[in-house]
Amino acid sequence: MAPKTLYDKIWDAHVAHEAEDGTCLLYIDRHLVHEVTSPQAFEGLRMNGRTVRAPEKTIAVPDHNVPTTLDRLKGIENEESRIQVDALDTNAREFGLVYYPVDDVRQGIVHIIGPEQGWTLPGMTIVCGDSHTATHGAFGSLAHGIGTSEVEHVLATQTLIQKKSKNMKVEITGKLSPGVTAKDITLAVIGETGTAGGTGYVIEYCGEAIRSLSMEGRMTVCNMAIEGGARAGLIAPDETTFEYCKGRPNAPTCETWEAALAYWKTLYSDDNAHFDKVLTLKGEDIAPVVTWGTSPEDVLPITASVPAAQDFSGGKVEAAQRSLDYMGLTAGTPLCDIEIDTVFIGSCTNGRIEDLRAVAEILKGRKIKKGMRAMIVPGSGLVRAQAEDEGLADIFKEAGFEWRLAGCSMCLAMNPDQLQPGERCAATSNRNFEGRQGRGGRTHLMSPAMAAAAALTGKLTDVREML
Amino acid sequence: MEKFEKLTAIAAPMPLINIDTDMIIPKQFLKTIKRSGLGVSAFHEMRYNLNGSDNPNFVLNKEAYKGANILVAGDNFGCGSSREHAPWALLDFGIRCVISTSFADIFYNNCFKNGILPVVVTEDELQLLMKDAEKGSNARMVVDLENQQIETSDGEVISFDVDQHRKHCLINGLDDIGLSMEKIASVDAFEAQMAQSAPWV
């Protein structure tokens, strides 16, 4: 038998129907649903007299629109947001989905609670009407974002019409230096490949530096596979993965666990499996990075300076100039001199407990710069509870951070947390697009530790100076 | 879904690369629970000034391009968020075809589900089409899906590739779910077998 990649194995195990031209119906094991990209899909089902084929495999949670302030159970002020959250509530109950409403302590960002509740397991196919579904690939599952028409298709048939992507390997060798995190890895990779470098591929991340990451770190890496254009990113499961899954509320138990475990241990790329594209980076070469522009590929080490548009070629010259204008930056300015007024720590990229521990380590016994607007938004109600148990929340509050309830918050400004025009934010989220955090808002992406350091100094800061 | 056979229309040039779905339809317009009515908000931040007035420099605000049904755009069009609101907004504005050197994966899929044809061309071909689009409203481009060809206003012809299943669905305006339902016995069988071999799923 020809050697297979991990992606090949998961794909082959899920083809329910294959047409002559290679178009497949791929069976979907878990369908995650949130309030923004699902209402039109449920409306479509109703209009056509269809139902949800596998409600027990369909997990719904509101996250994008929900306010994260402590008074949110008073209700959502914005009428459109409220209608959308109410629509999810109605749809989840009417169609009998697994559902975590706003007032459930398990509520949180869909990509945080899937793994937390044990819905995400190795070898699965997982989709959601959200591009950051790639997050779940950290478990060695095939997970990717879909559009609303596809959401409707999965609801009705529990399958997706797919053609296979190509295989790409991203290997991070060696060890990371102190102060360098999973976020720096994933940004550095996008800096290498560009935002279209992964288009048409599923990326498998491997190498010693990846193996050494916790599940939280692996989720951060896979989360941003989409920012490199890839359909999905995944990491072969190992003892770290199994340890994380064991005992989760929806993970298998007893003999079923043993059977699952035996299968999961077969989930790796065979020796000599073919990859259509390979990128190798040395872990030692990766520095703490930040973005300077309005594309996630605009990545530089924190020790660098703002580039000039002329440093680029082709269509990127005009795009870089547009970015510099939008960001209000001058070529040649050291990145460490860029002053910020807002810090946002959270999102499906960096809203997990390990991220919060990294932040607390920097903030402990220190105060944020006066006048700074700084918030920490945990990825789920359970992450929030754990951070409080571990005493992290006290450190955040003493440092001057707002300590919020779970949700997507300022990652995409669909809720009350937004930047005003010209405001500049150090953010642990995943997109620095124009207007992403609010019209005219300026976003610099970085790791949680780097964002914490920036909150203390009021400037983009090399976290290594604070270790 | 509306059929796509042959489109003769004005094409608007948007040479910017990496036009992301946040640009095509910003987040504040994702709060709708409908598919329609997003056209007025398409490209909102580029199209309107902060006071709500039209930005006269934005291509689709120019008299020559107000009736455009085709976009000729820079590389990696539609990157970023999976929001299908992006093709819904384009369609509602009247865009039925987008031509670029590459598209982001999810956006590309979403177009076909909504009767929009995304066409991938080479860099040289894009430059040619961009120049043609820059001629404005007197120039009409022809996009012929049946023959997989684009004809410029000067009569130059460019061929393009498209997945045959998707072409078939677009030309006939077919609904994916209906087609998949015809194969549902395979899904039943697959599910029954999975219940045995992988009960934890």
mmCIF file of N, CA, C and O in Angstrom, chain A residues 162-245:
data_model
loop_
_atom_site.group_PDB
_atom_site.id
_atom_site.type_symbol
_atom_site.label_atom_id
_atom_site.label_comp_id
_atom_site.label_asym_id
_atom_site.label_seq_id
_atom_site.Cartn_x
_atom_site.Cartn_y
_atom_site.Cartn_z
ATOM 1 N N GLN A 162 -16.778 17.743 -1.419
ATOM 2 C CA GLN A 162 -15.373 18.162 -1.365
ATOM 3 C C GLN A 162 -14.554 17.502 -2.453
ATOM 4 O O GLN A 162 -14.849 16.382 -2.869
ATOM 5 N N LYS A 163 -13.495 18.215 -2.848
ATOM 6 C CA LYS A 163 -12.421 17.575 -3.605
ATOM 7 C C LYS A 163 -11.191 17.661 -2.729
ATOM 8 O O LYS A 163 -11.034 18.602 -1.966
ATOM 9 N N LYS A 164 -10.318 16.699 -2.885
ATOM 10 C CA LYS A 164 -9.180 16.645 -1.978
ATOM 11 C C LYS A 164 -8.184 17.768 -2.245
ATOM 12 O O LYS A 164 -7.928 18.131 -3.389
ATOM 13 N N SER A 165 -7.634 18.302 -1.153
ATOM 14 C CA SER A 165 -6.577 19.308 -1.267
ATOM 15 C C SER A 165 -5.232 18.606 -1.414
ATOM 16 O O SER A 165 -5.126 17.394 -1.284
ATOM 17 N N LYS A 166 -4.212 19.413 -1.655
ATOM 18 C CA LYS A 166 -2.852 18.867 -1.713
ATOM 19 C C LYS A 166 -2.241 18.847 -0.300
ATOM 20 O O LYS A 166 -2.752 19.485 0.609
ATOM 21 N N ASN A 167 -1.148 18.115 -0.159
ATOM 22 C CA ASN A 167 -0.473 17.989 1.139
ATOM 23 C C ASN A 167 0.722 18.935 1.234
ATOM 24 O O ASN A 167 1.557 18.979 0.333
ATOM 25 N N MET A 168 0.793 19.657 2.331
ATOM 26 C CA MET A 168 1.952 20.519 2.586
ATOM 27 C C MET A 168 2.486 20.206 3.983
ATOM 28 O O MET A 168 1.703 20.013 4.918
ATOM 29 N N LYS A 169 3.800 20.151 4.079
ATOM 30 C CA LYS A 169 4.417 19.891 5.384
ATOM 31 C C LYS A 169 5.138 21.146 5.857
ATOM 32 O O LYS A 169 5.922 21.717 5.111
ATOM 33 N N VAL A 170 4.865 21.547 7.076
ATOM 34 C CA VAL A 170 5.608 22.646 7.690
ATOM 35 C C VAL A 170 6.315 22.089 8.911
ATOM 36 O O VAL A 170 5.666 21.679 9.886
ATOM 37 N N GLU A 171 7.621 22.042 8.822
ATOM 38 C CA GLU A 171 8.402 21.450 9.902
ATOM 39 C C GLU A 171 9.130 22.547 10.677
ATOM 40 O O GLU A 171 9.770 23.411 10.069
ATOM 41 N N ILE A 172 8.984 22.528 11.987
ATOM 42 C CA ILE A 172 9.712 23.478 12.834
ATOM 43 C C ILE A 172 10.693 22.637 13.655
ATOM 44 O O ILE A 172 10.284 21.921 14.579
ATOM 45 N N THR A 173 11.938 22.715 13.305
ATOM 46 C CA THR A 173 12.939 21.873 13.965
ATOM 47 C C THR A 173 13.434 22.527 15.257
ATOM 48 O O THR A 173 13.241 23.721 15.480
ATOM 49 N N GLY A 174 14.092 21.740 16.076
ATOM 50 C CA GLY A 174 14.798 22.266 17.250
ATOM 51 C C GLY A 174 13.890 22.835 18.320
ATOM 52 O O GLY A 174 12.719 22.482 18.427
ATOM 53 N N LYS A 175 14.478 23.740 19.113
ATOM 54 C CA LYS A 175 13.751 24.283 20.270
ATOM 55 C C LYS A 175 13.491 25.769 20.094
ATOM 56 O O LYS A 175 14.240 26.469 19.407
ATOM 57 N N LEU A 176 12.447 26.237 20.759
ATOM 58 C CA LEU A 176 12.160 27.672 20.762
ATOM 59 C C LEU A 176 13.005 28.346 21.845
ATOM 60 O O LEU A 176 13.271 27.760 22.894
ATOM 61 N N SER A 177 13.392 29.588 21.580
ATOM 62 C CA SER A 177 14.136 30.352 22.584
ATOM 63 C C SER A 177 13.172 30.897 23.628
ATOM 64 O O SER A 177 11.965 31.006 23.361
ATOM 65 N N PRO A 178 13.678 31.286 24.804
ATOM 66 C CA PRO A 178 12.793 31.864 25.821
ATOM 67 C C PRO A 178 12.058 33.103 25.268
ATOM 68 O O PRO A 178 12.651 33.885 24.526
ATOM 69 N N GLY A 179 10.785 33.225 25.605
ATOM 70 C CA GLY A 179 9.999 34.374 25.133
ATOM 71 C C GLY A 179 9.349 34.132 23.780
ATOM 72 O O GLY A 179 8.575 34.955 23.299
ATOM 73 N N VAL A 180 9.667 33.010 23.140
ATOM 74 C CA VAL A 180 9.081 32.688 21.835
ATOM 75 C C VAL A 180 8.004 31.625 22.050
ATOM 76 O O VAL A 180 8.226 30.642 22.766
ATOM 77 N N THR A 181 6.827 31.839 21.433
ATOM 78 C CA THR A 181 5.679 30.979 21.715
ATOM 79 C C THR A 181 5.065 30.428 20.424
ATOM 80 O O THR A 181 5.510 30.760 19.321
ATOM 81 N N ALA A 182 4.016 29.634 20.619
ATOM 82 C CA ALA A 182 3.278 29.068 19.479
ATOM 83 C C ALA A 182 2.798 30.172 18.534
ATOM 84 O O ALA A 182 2.782 30.006 17.316
ATOM 85 N N LYS A 183 2.389 31.304 19.087
ATOM 86 C CA LYS A 183 1.892 32.399 18.248
ATOM 87 C C LYS A 183 2.992 32.917 17.341
ATOM 88 O O LYS A 183 2.743 33.230 16.167
ATOM 89 N N ASP A 184 4.203 32.973 17.875
ATOM 90 C CA ASP A 184 5.333 33.425 17.049
ATOM 91 C C ASP A 184 5.619 32.427 15.930
ATOM 92 O O ASP A 184 5.949 32.816 14.812
ATOM 93 N N ILE A 185 5.471 31.131 16.235
ATOM 94 C CA ILE A 185 5.667 30.111 15.194
ATOM 95 C C ILE A 185 4.674 30.346 14.065
ATOM 96 O O ILE A 185 5.040 30.427 12.894
ATOM 97 N N THR A 186 3.409 30.445 14.418
ATOM 98 C CA THR A 186 2.379 30.491 13.377
ATOM 99 C C THR A 186 2.471 31.791 12.571
ATOM 100 O O THR A 186 2.307 31.794 11.355
ATOM 101 N N LEU A 187 2.785 32.902 13.240
ATOM 102 C CA LEU A 187 2.974 34.158 12.498
ATOM 103 C C LEU A 187 4.220 34.084 11.618
ATOM 104 O O LEU A 187 4.206 34.544 10.460
ATOM 105 N N ALA A 188 5.289 33.492 12.141
ATOM 106 C CA ALA A 188 6.528 33.399 11.350
ATOM 107 C C ALA A 188 6.306 32.554 10.101
ATOM 108 O O ALA A 188 6.810 32.881 9.017
ATOM 109 N N VAL A 189 5.503 31.492 10.225
ATOM 110 C CA VAL A 189 5.211 30.650 9.053
ATOM 111 C C VAL A 189 4.452 31.456 8.000
ATOM 112 O O VAL A 189 4.773 31.410 6.811
ATOM 113 N N ILE A 190 3.449 32.230 8.436
ATOM 114 C CA ILE A 190 2.674 33.035 7.486
ATOM 115 C C ILE A 190 3.573 34.107 6.855
ATOM 116 O O ILE A 190 3.448 34.429 5.673
ATOM 117 N N GLY A 191 4.488 34.641 7.656
ATOM 118 C CA GLY A 191 5.453 35.603 7.127
ATOM 119 C C GLY A 191 6.279 34.988 5.994
ATOM 120 O O GLY A 191 6.632 35.657 5.028
ATOM 121 N N GLU A 192 6.561 33.691 6.111
ATOM 122 C CA GLU A 192 7.326 32.979 5.067
ATOM 123 C C GLU A 192 6.465 32.654 3.851
ATOM 124 O O GLU A 192 6.888 32.843 2.716
ATOM 125 N N THR A 193 5.273 32.101 4.092
ATOM 126 C CA THR A 193 4.460 31.592 2.972
ATOM 127 C C THR A 193 3.629 32.683 2.312
ATOM 128 O O THR A 193 3.267 32.553 1.152
ATOM 129 N N GLY A 194 3.319 33.758 3.042
ATOM 130 C CA GLY A 194 2.350 34.737 2.559
ATOM 131 C C GLY A 194 0.949 34.223 2.807
ATOM 132 O O GLY A 194 0.749 33.039 3.110
ATOM 133 N N THR A 195 -0.041 35.117 2.663
ATOM 134 C CA THR A 195 -1.412 34.729 3.001
ATOM 135 C C THR A 195 -2.030 33.808 1.955
ATOM 136 O O THR A 195 -3.088 33.234 2.196
ATOM 137 N N ALA A 196 -1.398 33.658 0.793
ATOM 138 C CA ALA A 196 -1.941 32.746 -0.216
ATOM 139 C C ALA A 196 -1.058 31.519 -0.388
ATOM 140 O O ALA A 196 -1.363 30.639 -1.186
ATOM 141 N N GLY A 197 0.022 31.424 0.387
ATOM 142 C CA GLY A 197 0.990 30.340 0.207
ATOM 143 C C GLY A 197 0.427 28.960 0.465
ATOM 144 O O GLY A 197 0.925 27.961 -0.052
ATOM 145 N N GLY A 198 -0.628 28.900 1.291
ATOM 146 C CA GLY A 198 -1.210 27.602 1.620
ATOM 147 C C GLY A 198 -2.459 27.290 0.817
ATOM 148 O O GLY A 198 -3.081 26.249 1.022
ATOM 149 N N THR A 199 -2.858 28.193 -0.107
ATOM 150 C CA THR A 199 -4.110 27.998 -0.832
ATOM 151 C C THR A 199 -4.077 26.682 -1.618
ATOM 152 O O THR A 199 -3.144 26.431 -2.372
ATOM 153 N N GLY A 200 -5.091 25.862 -1.409
ATOM 154 C CA GLY A 200 -5.166 24.567 -2.089
ATOM 155 C C GLY A 200 -4.532 23.435 -1.296
ATOM 156 O O GLY A 200 -4.544 22.296 -1.739
ATOM 157 N N TYR A 201 -3.976 23.745 -0.134
ATOM 158 C CA TYR A 201 -3.281 22.736 0.662
ATOM 159 C C TYR A 201 -3.933 22.515 2.021
ATOM 160 O O TYR A 201 -4.592 23.398 2.561
ATOM 161 N N VAL A 202 -3.648 21.325 2.563
ATOM 162 C CA VAL A 202 -3.828 21.084 3.992
ATOM 163 C C VAL A 202 -2.423 20.965 4.563
ATOM 164 O O VAL A 202 -1.591 20.220 4.043
ATOM 165 N N ILE A 203 -2.148 21.738 5.599
ATOM 166 C CA ILE A 203 -0.805 21.760 6.177
ATOM 167 C C ILE A 203 -0.710 20.769 7.334
ATOM 168 O O ILE A 203 -1.578 20.753 8.214
ATOM 169 N N GLU A 204 0.342 19.970 7.345
ATOM 170 C CA GLU A 204 0.659 19.210 8.557
ATOM 171 C C GLU A 204 1.879 19.861 9.210
ATOM 172 O O GLU A 204 2.936 19.994 8.581
ATOM 173 N N TYR A 205 1.723 20.291 10.442
ATOM 174 C CA TYR A 205 2.835 20.874 11.203
ATOM 175 C C TYR A 205 3.544 19.743 11.941
ATOM 176 O O TYR A 205 2.890 18.900 12.569
ATOM 177 N N CYS A 206 4.846 19.741 11.881
ATOM 178 C CA CYS A 206 5.590 18.691 12.575
ATOM 179 C C CYS A 206 6.962 19.226 12.993
ATOM 180 O O CYS A 206 7.277 20.394 12.770
ATOM 181 N N GLY A 207 7.762 18.375 13.573
ATOM 182 C CA GLY A 207 9.088 18.784 14.032
ATOM 183 C C GLY A 207 9.137 18.918 15.544
ATOM 184 O O GLY A 207 8.105 19.015 16.217
ATOM 185 N N GLU A 208 10.336 18.944 16.063
ATOM 186 C CA GLU A 208 10.525 18.934 17.515
ATOM 187 C C GLU A 208 9.832 20.104 18.216
ATOM 188 O O GLU A 208 9.217 19.936 19.276
ATOM 189 N N ALA A 209 9.917 21.281 17.623
ATOM 190 C CA ALA A 209 9.324 22.460 18.276
ATOM 191 C C ALA A 209 7.807 22.340 18.379
ATOM 192 O O ALA A 209 7.200 22.832 19.335
ATOM 193 N N ILE A 210 7.192 21.688 17.392
ATOM 194 C CA ILE A 210 5.736 21.478 17.420
ATOM 195 C C ILE A 210 5.397 20.400 18.458
ATOM 196 O O ILE A 210 4.482 20.550 19.264
ATOM 197 N N ARG A 211 6.152 19.305 18.420
ATOM 198 C CA ARG A 211 5.948 18.209 19.376
ATOM 199 C C ARG A 211 6.033 18.696 20.827
ATOM 200 O O ARG A 211 5.371 18.161 21.709
ATOM 201 N N SER A 212 6.899 19.669 21.062
ATOM 202 C CA SER A 212 7.114 20.151 22.426
ATOM 203 C C SER A 212 5.984 21.045 22.917
ATOM 204 O O SER A 212 5.929 21.384 24.097
ATOM 205 N N LEU A 213 5.099 21.465 22.021
ATOM 206 C CA LEU A 213 4.016 22.366 22.432
ATOM 207 C C LEU A 213 2.931 21.604 23.188
ATOM 208 O O LEU A 213 2.662 20.433 22.911
ATOM 209 N N SER A 214 2.275 22.310 24.097
ATOM 210 C CA SER A 214 1.078 21.783 24.760
ATOM 211 C C SER A 214 -0.063 21.767 23.751
ATOM 212 O O SER A 214 0.060 22.305 22.649
ATOM 213 N N MET A 215 -1.205 21.203 24.108
ATOM 214 C CA MET A 215 -2.371 21.243 23.215
ATOM 215 C C MET A 215 -2.803 22.678 22.965
ATOM 216 O O MET A 215 -3.220 23.028 21.866
ATOM 217 N N GLU A 216 -2.709 23.525 23.993
ATOM 218 C CA GLU A 216 -3.096 24.926 23.823
ATOM 219 C C GLU A 216 -2.230 25.578 22.741
ATOM 220 O O GLU A 216 -2.718 26.275 21.859
ATOM 221 N N GLY A 217 -0.928 25.342 22.829
ATOM 222 C CA GLY A 217 -0.007 25.907 21.839
ATOM 223 C C GLY A 217 -0.276 25.361 20.446
ATOM 224 O O GLY A 217 -0.262 26.098 19.453
ATOM 225 N N ARG A 218 -0.555 24.074 20.357
ATOM 226 C CA ARG A 218 -0.842 23.474 19.052
ATOM 227 C C ARG A 218 -2.099 24.061 18.438
ATOM 228 O O ARG A 218 -2.193 24.248 17.231
ATOM 229 N N MET A 219 -3.090 24.338 19.298
ATOM 230 C CA MET A 219 -4.326 24.949 18.794
ATOM 231 C C MET A 219 -4.037 26.349 18.244
ATOM 232 O O MET A 219 -4.601 26.754 17.229
ATOM 233 N N THR A 220 -3.159 27.071 18.893
ATOM 234 C CA THR A 220 -2.787 28.413 18.406
ATOM 235 C C THR A 220 -2.140 28.315 17.029
ATOM 236 O O THR A 220 -2.449 29.101 16.128
ATOM 237 N N VAL A 221 -1.262 27.331 16.856
ATOM 238 C CA VAL A 221 -0.581 27.164 15.562
ATOM 239 C C VAL A 221 -1.595 26.847 14.466
ATOM 240 O O VAL A 221 -1.627 27.499 13.419
ATOM 241 N N CYS A 222 -2.447 25.841 14.711
ATOM 242 C CA CYS A 222 -3.398 25.411 13.678
ATOM 243 C C CYS A 222 -4.459 26.472 13.402
ATOM 244 O O CYS A 222 -4.919 26.623 12.275
ATOM 245 N N ASN A 223 -4.830 27.213 14.437
ATOM 246 C CA ASN A 223 -5.854 28.262 14.323
ATOM 247 C C ASN A 223 -5.582 29.195 13.157
ATOM 248 O O ASN A 223 -6.481 29.613 12.435
ATOM 249 N N MET A 224 -4.306 29.529 12.968
ATOM 250 C CA MET A 224 -3.976 30.534 11.950
ATOM 251 C C MET A 224 -3.562 29.916 10.610
ATOM 252 O O MET A 224 -3.100 30.626 9.719
ATOM 253 N N ALA A 225 -3.756 28.601 10.428
ATOM 254 C CA ALA A 225 -3.460 27.976 9.130
ATOM 255 C C ALA A 225 -4.227 28.691 8.030
ATOM 256 O O ALA A 225 -3.716 28.908 6.932
ATOM 257 N N ILE A 226 -5.447 29.096 8.356
ATOM 258 C CA ILE A 226 -6.289 29.780 7.364
ATOM 259 C C ILE A 226 -5.681 31.127 6.955
ATOM 260 O O ILE A 226 -5.848 31.569 5.823
ATOM 261 N N GLU A 227 -4.966 31.777 7.858
ATOM 262 C CA GLU A 227 -4.360 33.078 7.505
ATOM 263 C C GLU A 227 -3.235 32.887 6.495
ATOM 264 O O GLU A 227 -2.807 33.832 5.852
ATOM 265 N N GLY A 228 -2.738 31.661 6.399
ATOM 266 C CA GLY A 228 -1.773 31.347 5.341
ATOM 267 C C GLY A 228 -2.461 30.781 4.112
ATOM 268 O O GLY A 228 -1.797 30.315 3.191
ATOM 269 N N GLY A 229 -3.791 30.811 4.103
ATOM 270 C CA GLY A 229 -4.557 30.394 2.933
ATOM 271 C C GLY A 229 -4.903 28.917 2.906
ATOM 272 O O GLY A 229 -5.663 28.478 2.048
ATOM 273 N N ALA A 230 -4.341 28.114 3.833
ATOM 274 C CA ALA A 230 -4.569 26.668 3.803
ATOM 275 C C ALA A 230 -6.012 26.342 4.179
ATOM 276 O O ALA A 230 -6.633 27.062 4.952
ATOM 277 N N ARG A 231 -6.515 25.238 3.623
ATOM 278 C CA ARG A 231 -7.864 24.816 4.008
ATOM 279 C C ARG A 231 -7.863 24.409 5.474
ATOM 280 O O ARG A 231 -8.783 24.741 6.212
ATOM 281 N N ALA A 232 -6.829 23.678 5.877
ATOM 282 C CA ALA A 232 -6.757 23.211 7.265
ATOM 283 C C ALA A 232 -5.300 23.065 7.666
ATOM 284 O O ALA A 232 -4.412 23.000 6.817
ATOM 285 N N GLY A 233 -5.070 23.024 8.970
ATOM 286 C CA GLY A 233 -3.751 22.705 9.498
ATOM 287 C C GLY A 233 -3.935 21.578 10.487
ATOM 288 O O GLY A 233 -4.955 21.549 11.188
ATOM 289 N N LEU A 234 -3.025 20.640 10.539
ATOM 290 C CA LEU A 234 -3.188 19.580 11.533
ATOM 291 C C LEU A 234 -1.842 19.106 12.075
ATOM 292 O O LEU A 234 -0.791 19.365 11.488
ATOM 293 N N ILE A 235 -1.938 18.441 13.217
ATOM 294 C CA ILE A 235 -0.760 17.926 13.920
ATOM 295 C C ILE A 235 -1.088 16.505 14.358
ATOM 296 O O ILE A 235 -2.158 16.258 14.938
ATOM 297 N N ALA A 236 -0.188 15.576 14.081
ATOM 298 C CA ALA A 236 -0.451 14.176 14.442
ATOM 299 C C ALA A 236 -0.639 14.050 15.953
ATOM 300 O O ALA A 236 0.113 14.646 16.729
ATOM 301 N N PRO A 237 -1.629 13.274 16.375
ATOM 302 C CA PRO A 237 -1.864 13.132 17.817
ATOM 303 C C PRO A 237 -0.769 12.298 18.477
ATOM 304 O O PRO A 237 -0.174 11.431 17.840
ATOM 305 N N ASP A 238 -0.501 12.589 19.744
ATOM 306 C CA ASP A 238 0.489 11.831 20.507
ATOM 307 C C ASP A 238 0.045 11.793 21.968
ATOM 308 O O ASP A 238 -1.101 12.136 22.281
ATOM 309 N N GLU A 239 0.938 11.406 22.862
ATOM 310 C CA GLU A 239 0.557 11.280 24.271
ATOM 311 C C GLU A 239 -0.003 12.591 24.831
ATOM 312 O O GLU A 239 -0.915 12.584 25.664
ATOM 313 N N THR A 240 0.553 13.716 24.386
ATOM 314 C CA THR A 240 0.055 15.023 24.840
ATOM 315 C C THR A 240 -1.427 15.174 24.482
ATOM 316 O O THR A 240 -2.244 15.650 25.286
ATOM 317 N N THR A 241 -1.764 14.738 23.266
ATOM 318 C CA THR A 241 -3.150 14.834 22.784
ATOM 319 C C THR A 241 -4.061 13.919 23.608
ATOM 320 O O THR A 241 -5.142 14.328 24.058
ATOM 321 N N PHE A 242 -3.618 12.658 23.754
ATOM 322 C CA PHE A 242 -4.468 11.679 24.451
ATOM 323 C C PHE A 242 -4.703 12.110 25.902
ATOM 324 O O PHE A 242 -5.806 11.990 26.430
ATOM 325 N N GLU A 243 -3.643 12.631 26.512
ATOM 326 C CA GLU A 243 -3.727 13.088 27.895
ATOM 327 C C GLU A 243 -4.763 14.207 28.030
ATOM 328 O O GLU A 243 -5.560 14.244 28.968
ATOM 329 N N TYR A 244 -4.761 15.116 27.038
ATOM 330 C CA TYR A 244 -5.712 16.244 27.060
ATOM 331 C C TYR A 244 -7.145 15.727 26.926
ATOM 332 O O TYR A 244 -8.063 16.210 27.595
ATOM 333 N N CYS A 245 -7.339 14.750 26.036
ATOM 334 C CA CYS A 245 -8.703 14.282 25.730
ATOM 335 C C CYS A 245 -9.309 13.449 26.870
ATOM 336 O O CYS A 245 -10.517 13.491 27.100
#
